[in-house]
mmCIF file of C-alpha atoms in Angstrom:
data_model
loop_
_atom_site.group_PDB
_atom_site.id
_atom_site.type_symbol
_atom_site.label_atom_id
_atom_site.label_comp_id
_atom_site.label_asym_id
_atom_site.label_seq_id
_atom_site.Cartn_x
_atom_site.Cartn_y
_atom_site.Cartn_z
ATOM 1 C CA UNK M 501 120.381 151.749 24.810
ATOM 2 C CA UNK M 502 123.779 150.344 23.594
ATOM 3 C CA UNK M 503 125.382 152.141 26.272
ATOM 4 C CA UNK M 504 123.585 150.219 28.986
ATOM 5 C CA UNK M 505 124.249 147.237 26.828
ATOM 6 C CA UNK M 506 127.662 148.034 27.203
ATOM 7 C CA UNK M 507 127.337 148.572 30.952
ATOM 8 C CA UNK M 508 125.598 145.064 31.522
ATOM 9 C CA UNK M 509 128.097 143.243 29.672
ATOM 10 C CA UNK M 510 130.685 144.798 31.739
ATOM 11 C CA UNK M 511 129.074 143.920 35.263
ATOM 12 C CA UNK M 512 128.573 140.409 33.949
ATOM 13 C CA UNK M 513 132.706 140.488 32.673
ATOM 14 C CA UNK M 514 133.191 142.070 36.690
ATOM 15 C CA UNK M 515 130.758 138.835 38.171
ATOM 16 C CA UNK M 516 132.563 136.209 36.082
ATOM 17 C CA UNK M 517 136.053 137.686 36.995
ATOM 18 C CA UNK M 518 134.910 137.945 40.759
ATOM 19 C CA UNK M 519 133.885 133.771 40.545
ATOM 20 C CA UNK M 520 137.241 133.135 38.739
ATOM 21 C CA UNK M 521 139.133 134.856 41.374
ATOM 22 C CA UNK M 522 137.709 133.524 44.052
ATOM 23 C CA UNK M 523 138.129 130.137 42.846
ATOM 24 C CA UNK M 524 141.556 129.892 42.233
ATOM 25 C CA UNK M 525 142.335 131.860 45.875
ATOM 26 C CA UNK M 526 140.249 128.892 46.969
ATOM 27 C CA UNK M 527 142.628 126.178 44.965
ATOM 28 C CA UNK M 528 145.742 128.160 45.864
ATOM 29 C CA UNK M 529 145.050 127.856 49.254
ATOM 30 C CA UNK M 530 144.018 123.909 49.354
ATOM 31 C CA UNK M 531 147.644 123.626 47.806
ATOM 32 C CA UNK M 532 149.196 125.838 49.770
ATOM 33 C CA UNK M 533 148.267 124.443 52.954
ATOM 34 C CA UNK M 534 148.306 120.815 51.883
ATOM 35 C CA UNK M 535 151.843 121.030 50.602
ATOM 36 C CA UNK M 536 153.069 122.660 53.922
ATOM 37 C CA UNK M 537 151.756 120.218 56.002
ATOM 38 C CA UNK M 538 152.927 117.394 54.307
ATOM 39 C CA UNK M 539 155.934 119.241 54.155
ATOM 40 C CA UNK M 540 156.737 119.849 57.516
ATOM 41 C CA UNK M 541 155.517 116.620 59.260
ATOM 42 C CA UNK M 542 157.070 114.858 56.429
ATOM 43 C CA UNK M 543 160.212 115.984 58.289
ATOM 44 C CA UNK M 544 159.381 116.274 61.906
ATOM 45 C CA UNK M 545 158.350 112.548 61.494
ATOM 46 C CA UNK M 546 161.751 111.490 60.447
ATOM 47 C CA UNK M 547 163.166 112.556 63.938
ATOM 48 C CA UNK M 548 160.980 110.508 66.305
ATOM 49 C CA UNK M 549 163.000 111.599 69.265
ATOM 50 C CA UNK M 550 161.527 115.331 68.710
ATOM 51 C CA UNK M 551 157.849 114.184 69.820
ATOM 52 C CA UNK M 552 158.952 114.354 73.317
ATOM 53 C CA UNK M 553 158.438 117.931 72.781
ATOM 54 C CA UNK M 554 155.164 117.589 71.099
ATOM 55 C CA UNK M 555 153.796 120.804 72.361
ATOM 56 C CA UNK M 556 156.570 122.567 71.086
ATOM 57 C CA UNK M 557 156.085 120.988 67.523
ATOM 58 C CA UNK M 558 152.395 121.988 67.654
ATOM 59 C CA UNK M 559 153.180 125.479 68.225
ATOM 60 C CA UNK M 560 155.366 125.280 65.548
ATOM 61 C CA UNK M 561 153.569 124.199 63.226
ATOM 62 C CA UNK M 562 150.514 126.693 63.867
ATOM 63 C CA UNK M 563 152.998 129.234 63.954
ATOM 64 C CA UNK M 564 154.196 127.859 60.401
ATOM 65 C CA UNK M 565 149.801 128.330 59.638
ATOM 66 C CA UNK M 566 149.972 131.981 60.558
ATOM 67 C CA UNK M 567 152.638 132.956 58.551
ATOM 68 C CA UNK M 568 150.752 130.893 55.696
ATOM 69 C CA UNK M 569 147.509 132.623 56.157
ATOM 70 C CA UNK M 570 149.889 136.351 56.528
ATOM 71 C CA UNK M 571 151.519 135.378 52.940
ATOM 72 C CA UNK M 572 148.654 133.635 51.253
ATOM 73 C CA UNK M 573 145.553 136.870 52.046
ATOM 74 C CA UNK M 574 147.746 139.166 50.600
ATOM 75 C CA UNK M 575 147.300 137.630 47.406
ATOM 76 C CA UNK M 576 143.454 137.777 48.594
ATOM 77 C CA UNK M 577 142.732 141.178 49.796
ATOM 78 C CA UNK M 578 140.483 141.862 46.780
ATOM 79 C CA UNK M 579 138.408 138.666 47.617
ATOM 80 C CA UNK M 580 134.898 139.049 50.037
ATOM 81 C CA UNK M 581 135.937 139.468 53.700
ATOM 82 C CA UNK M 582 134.481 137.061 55.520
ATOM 83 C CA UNK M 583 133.418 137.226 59.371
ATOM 84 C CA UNK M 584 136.175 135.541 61.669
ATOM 85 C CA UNK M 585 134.057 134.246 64.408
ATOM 86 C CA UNK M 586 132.926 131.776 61.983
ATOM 87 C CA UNK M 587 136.412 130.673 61.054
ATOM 88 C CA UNK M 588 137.433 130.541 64.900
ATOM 89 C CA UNK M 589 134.014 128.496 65.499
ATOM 90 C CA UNK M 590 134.349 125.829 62.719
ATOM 91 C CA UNK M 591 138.175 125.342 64.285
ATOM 92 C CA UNK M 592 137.346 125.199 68.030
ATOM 93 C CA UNK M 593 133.869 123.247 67.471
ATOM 94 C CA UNK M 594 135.491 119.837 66.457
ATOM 95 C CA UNK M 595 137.793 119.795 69.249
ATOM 96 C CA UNK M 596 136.049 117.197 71.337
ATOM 97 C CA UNK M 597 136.720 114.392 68.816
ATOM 98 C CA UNK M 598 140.597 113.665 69.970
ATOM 99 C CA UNK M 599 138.453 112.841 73.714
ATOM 100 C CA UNK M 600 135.460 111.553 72.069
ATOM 101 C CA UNK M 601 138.147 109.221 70.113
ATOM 102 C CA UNK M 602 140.845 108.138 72.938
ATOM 103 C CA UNK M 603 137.441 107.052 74.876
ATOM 104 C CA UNK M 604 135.314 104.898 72.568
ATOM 105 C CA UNK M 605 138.782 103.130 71.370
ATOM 106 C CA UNK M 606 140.862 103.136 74.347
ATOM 107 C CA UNK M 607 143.446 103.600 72.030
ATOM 108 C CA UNK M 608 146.731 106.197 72.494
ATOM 109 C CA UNK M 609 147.415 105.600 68.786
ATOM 110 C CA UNK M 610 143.918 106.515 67.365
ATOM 111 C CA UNK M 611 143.697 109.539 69.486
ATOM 112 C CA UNK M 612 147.082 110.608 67.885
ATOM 113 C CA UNK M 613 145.241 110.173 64.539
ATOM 114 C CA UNK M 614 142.275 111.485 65.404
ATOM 115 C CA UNK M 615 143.647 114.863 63.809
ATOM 116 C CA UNK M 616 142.429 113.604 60.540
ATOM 117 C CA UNK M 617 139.062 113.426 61.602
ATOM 118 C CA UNK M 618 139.037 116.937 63.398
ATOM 119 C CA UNK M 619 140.420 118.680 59.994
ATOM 120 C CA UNK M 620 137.517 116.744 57.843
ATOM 121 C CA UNK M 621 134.899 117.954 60.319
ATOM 122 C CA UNK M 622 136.694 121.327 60.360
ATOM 123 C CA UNK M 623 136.383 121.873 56.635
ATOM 124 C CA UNK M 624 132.701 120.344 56.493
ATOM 125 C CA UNK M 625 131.922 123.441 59.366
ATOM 126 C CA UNK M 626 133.370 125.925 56.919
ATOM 127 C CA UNK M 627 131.124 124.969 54.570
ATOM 128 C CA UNK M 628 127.837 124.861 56.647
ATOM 129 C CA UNK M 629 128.932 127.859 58.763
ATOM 130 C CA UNK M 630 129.174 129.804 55.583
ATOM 131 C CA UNK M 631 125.581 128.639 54.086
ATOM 132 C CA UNK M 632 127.155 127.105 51.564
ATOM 133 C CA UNK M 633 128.492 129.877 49.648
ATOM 134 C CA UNK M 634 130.131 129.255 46.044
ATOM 135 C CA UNK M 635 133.866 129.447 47.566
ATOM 136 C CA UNK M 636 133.267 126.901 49.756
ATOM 137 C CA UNK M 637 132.374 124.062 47.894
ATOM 138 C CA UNK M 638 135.691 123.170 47.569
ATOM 139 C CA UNK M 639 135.553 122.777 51.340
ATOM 140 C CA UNK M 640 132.683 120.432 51.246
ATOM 141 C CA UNK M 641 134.767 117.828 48.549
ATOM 142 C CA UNK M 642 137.905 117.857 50.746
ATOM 143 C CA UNK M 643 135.758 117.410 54.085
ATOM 144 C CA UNK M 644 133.524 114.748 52.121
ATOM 145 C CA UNK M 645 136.845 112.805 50.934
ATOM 146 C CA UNK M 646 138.576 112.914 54.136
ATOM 147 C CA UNK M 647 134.940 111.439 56.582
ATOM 148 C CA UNK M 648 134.191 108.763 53.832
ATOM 149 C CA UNK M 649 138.095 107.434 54.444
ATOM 150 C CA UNK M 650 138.501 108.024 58.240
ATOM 151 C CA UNK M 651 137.131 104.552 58.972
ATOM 152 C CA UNK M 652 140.185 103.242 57.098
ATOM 153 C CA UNK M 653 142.633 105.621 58.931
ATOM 154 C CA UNK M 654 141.057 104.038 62.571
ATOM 155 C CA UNK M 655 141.534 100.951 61.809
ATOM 156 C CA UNK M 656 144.808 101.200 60.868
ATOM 157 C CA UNK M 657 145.565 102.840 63.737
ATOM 158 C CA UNK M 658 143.967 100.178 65.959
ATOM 159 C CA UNK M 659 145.825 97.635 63.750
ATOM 160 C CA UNK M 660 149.197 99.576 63.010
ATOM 161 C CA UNK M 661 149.481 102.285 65.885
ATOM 162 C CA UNK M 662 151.118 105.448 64.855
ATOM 163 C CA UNK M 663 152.392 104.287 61.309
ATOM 164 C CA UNK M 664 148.523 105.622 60.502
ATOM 165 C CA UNK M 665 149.639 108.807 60.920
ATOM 166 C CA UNK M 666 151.655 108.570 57.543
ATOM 167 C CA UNK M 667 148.373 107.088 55.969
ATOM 168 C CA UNK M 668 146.466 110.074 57.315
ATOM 169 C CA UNK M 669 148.751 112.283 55.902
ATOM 170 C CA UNK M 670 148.666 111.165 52.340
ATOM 171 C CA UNK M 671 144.796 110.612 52.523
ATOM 172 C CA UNK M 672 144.885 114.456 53.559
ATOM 173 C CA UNK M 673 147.383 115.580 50.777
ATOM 174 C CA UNK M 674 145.157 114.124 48.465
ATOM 175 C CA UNK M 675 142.033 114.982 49.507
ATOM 176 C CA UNK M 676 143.373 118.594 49.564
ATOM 177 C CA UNK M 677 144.496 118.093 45.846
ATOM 178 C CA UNK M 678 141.027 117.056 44.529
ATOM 179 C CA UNK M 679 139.414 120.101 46.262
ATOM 180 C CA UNK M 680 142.327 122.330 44.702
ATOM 181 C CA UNK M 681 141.288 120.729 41.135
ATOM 182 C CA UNK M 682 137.881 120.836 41.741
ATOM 183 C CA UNK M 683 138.281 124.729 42.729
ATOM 184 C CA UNK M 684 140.315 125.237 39.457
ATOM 185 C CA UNK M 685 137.802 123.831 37.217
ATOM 186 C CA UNK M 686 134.936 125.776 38.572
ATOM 187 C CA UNK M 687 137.297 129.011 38.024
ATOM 188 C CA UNK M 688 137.572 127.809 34.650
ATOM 189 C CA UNK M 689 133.839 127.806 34.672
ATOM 190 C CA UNK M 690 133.198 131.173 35.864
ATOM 191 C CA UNK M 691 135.283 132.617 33.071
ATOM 192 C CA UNK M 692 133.382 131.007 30.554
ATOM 193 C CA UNK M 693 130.336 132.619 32.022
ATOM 194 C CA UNK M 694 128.956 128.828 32.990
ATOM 195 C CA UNK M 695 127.768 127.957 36.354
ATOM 196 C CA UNK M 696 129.944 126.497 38.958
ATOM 197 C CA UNK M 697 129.995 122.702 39.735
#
């Protein structure tokens, strides 16, 4: 009997190490990605004259988000795989909004911010496509964070034009740092054997 004793409290150890884990991949990769993108549009922005190749920065800065995602699941191969298509689905499904945007506003300059909308909706599909699971909920704060303050970012940009952008950005930034802590603390959580939240 105190042998399977011993073997409960050591799948119990495995589950709370498994939530811990998975939590702080979670927060490393809210910071991760935050802290790139600030980091390279930070810069692109100070040379206006390179948006004339706006495709080209794009395509950098995916192919900055691929090497990202190469460096960062390393550090992740132990966590749950989870199925692509759903990744690829919550990405392409919120597309429509820069359209949906430059339409109901008329506006060049909220269509150029409309990114901020697309990455809330993007995150808030992550967390639905994936039912929810415990690693997500991060996803669910930052997406939460980012809708509740879009109607700030389009007005600015009908009021300020492309200056939102930088607005956008920081709103982002942030809102990816609160998910990060909020990932962290339910790691915390896990290892303590409490429930996340």
């Amino acid at each position: 009997m105190v042998g399977l004793d011993r073997y409960a409290e050591l799948a119990e150890l495995a589950g709370r190490m498994r939530g811990y884990f998975e939590n702080v991949v979670t927060a490393v990769n809210f910071f991760t990605y935050g802290m790139l993108t600030g980091a390279y549009f930070s810069v692109v922005w100070g040379f206006p004259e390179l948006w004339e190749y706006r495709y080209a920065v794009l395509a950098g800065f995916t192919a900055l988000m691929v090497v990202a995602y190469a460096v960062t699941s390393r550090f992740a191969s132990r966590a749950p795989r989870v199925e692509v298509w759903r990744w690829v689905a919550s990405f392409l499904a919120p597309l429509p909004v820069f359209y949906v945007v430059a339409v109901a506003t008329g506006s060049e300059a909220a269509a150029a911010s409309a990114w901020y909308l697309y990455v809330g909706l993007f995150l808030l599909l992550v967390y639905v496509s994936f039912g929810g699971a415990e690693w997500s909920k991060p996803f669910l704060v930052a997406s939460s964070t980012m809708l509740a303050t879009y109607p700030a970012v389009l007005y600015l940009s009908l009021a300020r034009g492309y200056a939102a952008n930088l607005v956008a950005l920081g709103l982002m930034l942030a809102s990816y740092y609160a998910a990060g802590i909020y990932a962290l603390r339910r790691a915390h959580r896990a290892l303590e054997g409490g429930v996340g939240g």
